[in-house]
Amino acid sequence: MPIEGPPAGRLLAATALIGGVPALVLLLLLATGQVTVLPGLLGLAASVVAALALARLWLGNLRRLAEALRRAEAGEDELPDIPGPPLLPSIAEIAEAVRRLSRRLRERAEQVWRLRRADEAIVEALPDPLVVLDGAGAPLRANAAARALFGGGRGAGGDLAALLRHPALADALDAAGAEQATRQVDISLPVPVPRDISVHLIPMEPALADGGRMVLFLSDRSRDRALERMRSDFVTNASHELRTPLASLIGFIETLRGPAQDDREAQGRFLGIMAEQSERMRRLIDDLLGLSRVEITEHLPPVGRVDLAALAQAEVTAMAPVLEARRATVETAFAAEAVAAPADAEQLGQVLRNLLENAARYGREGGTIRLGIAPAAPGGRWPPRPGVVLSVADEGLGIAKQHIPRLTERFYRVDRGRSRNAGGTGLGLAIVKHIVNRHRGQLVIESEEGVGSTFQVWLPAEPG
Ligand SMILES: Nc1ncnc2c1ncn2[C@@H]1O[C@H](COP(=O)(O)OP(=O)(O)OP(=O)(O)O)[C@@H](O)[C@H]1O
Ligand SMILES: [Mg+2]
């Protein structure tokens, strides 16, 4: 930016200041006749010209020095050499001092920046979830552990917003802010997966470098609570469901020891039933353990990507004996490049197995099962994110409306006898539901009595 010359008024004032006294003295000498006219006038002109030149140089130097200071204040990287006529000696010294000062300031700023980066790196790497809020309670940043916990992006993401809106946390924030004292509060988040989170609130006074006023340390207690709940549920349900086959086993053992002691034909028949009942008990225990495993991990989002078409093909192949027993055919329609992510291949295999097994079991004997995998159509019933939909449709008897919302409850069976005869325990869809929840997916069940049922699972997909 060119530097303008000094304004005329200021130039005149400076000229008068520098050349005023010698000019006055010369005028006085002229007036009293102590100096002859020509040398006197020449001297007068010379002193005015010299004063004007000095004033210009002086004012120009000062303006350029002021400009240099302004640039240093604005934090400009390298101060440019001050252009124009040579600087007066004392001003040159000041300019050099300004240059040194600005270099020092820059080094200081870099040091502060490095320290701040180190702070951020430590917070980011802490194993505990940590969220920093500004004075208005809005999230400024969340570290990696917090982002993993809430499945959101940097800052406020995903379910973190739900946590921050929770009335109990809002109250605790108000209290901690007013008293400037740490607080602890336990929060239960019902959706998308039930979670219990313990929050420690730590007010920051003075504020953090990034304006942070409140630090939230979170610890996810869901796993502990889920374990507690599961332990008691497991005992109740398992003992209830095991009682029937166990009673039948005890009954047959008594019969075999007593009335049927010598009846070889009856013994063979009873032992067959006993084997069936024991197998049923084994299945029940396997399913219950499977359900517990899924529940324990439900609040931890999966990692990995799953090629759904390949997985589905493998499951159909493995299911061949079950399908053959019901003379069912599977029609597949797989879109290429249907990749679910983040996803757990083992668990999605379990979903496919359960749905295919149900379609075979409750579908029409000799019927067709349609298994489809396609990208989710944008808009409509599915979430507004990239997703894939996996669907299993059968031609069975269908399910009456009132049962549909309850199918995913543990041990819920529409027709107990029929399910039991088919070897069902009523846990399959409960497991499916938990797996879908863990994937932040959706399960939609549609059915028309006498026509058939369709089970659709929406799963998040890799964008693009
Ligand atoms: N495709 C279907 N058509 C009709 N009814 C179904 C279908 N799928 C499930 N159901 C009903 O929903 C109930 C619950 O299904 P779920 O898969 O949870 O248990 P199950 O098949 O009985 O036992 P499990 O899967 O644990 O071996 C079934 O008992 C059945 O009544
Ligand atoms: Mg089932």
CSV table of C-alpha atoms and ligand atoms in Angstrom, one decimal, residues 283 287 353-355 357-359 361-362 419 424-429 432, ligand 2:
chain,number,residue,atom,x,y,z
A,283,ARG,CA,-31.7,-74.7,21.7
A,287,ASP,CA,-30.8,-68.7,22.1
A,353,ARG,CA,-30.7,-66.8,9.4
A,354,ASN,CA,-33.5,-65.9,11.7
A,355,LEU,CA,-35.6,-64.3,9.0
A,357,GLU,CA,-35.8,-69.7,9.1
A,358,ASN,CA,-39.0,-68.0,10.0
A,359,ALA,CA,-40.0,-67.6,6.4
A,361,ARG,CA,-41.1,-72.3,9.1
A,362,TYR,CA,-44.2,-70.1,9.0
A,419,SER,CA,-43.8,-72.5,16.9
A,424,GLY,CA,-39.1,-72.3,18.0
A,425,THR,CA,-38.3,-70.6,21.3
A,426,GLY,CA,-39.7,-67.1,20.4
A,427,LEU,CA,-36.3,-65.4,20.8
A,428,GLY,CA,-35.3,-65.1,17.1
A,429,LEU,CA,-37.0,-61.8,16.4
A,432,VAL,CA,-32.9,-59.6,15.3
B,2,MG,MG,-37.6,-67.5,14.5
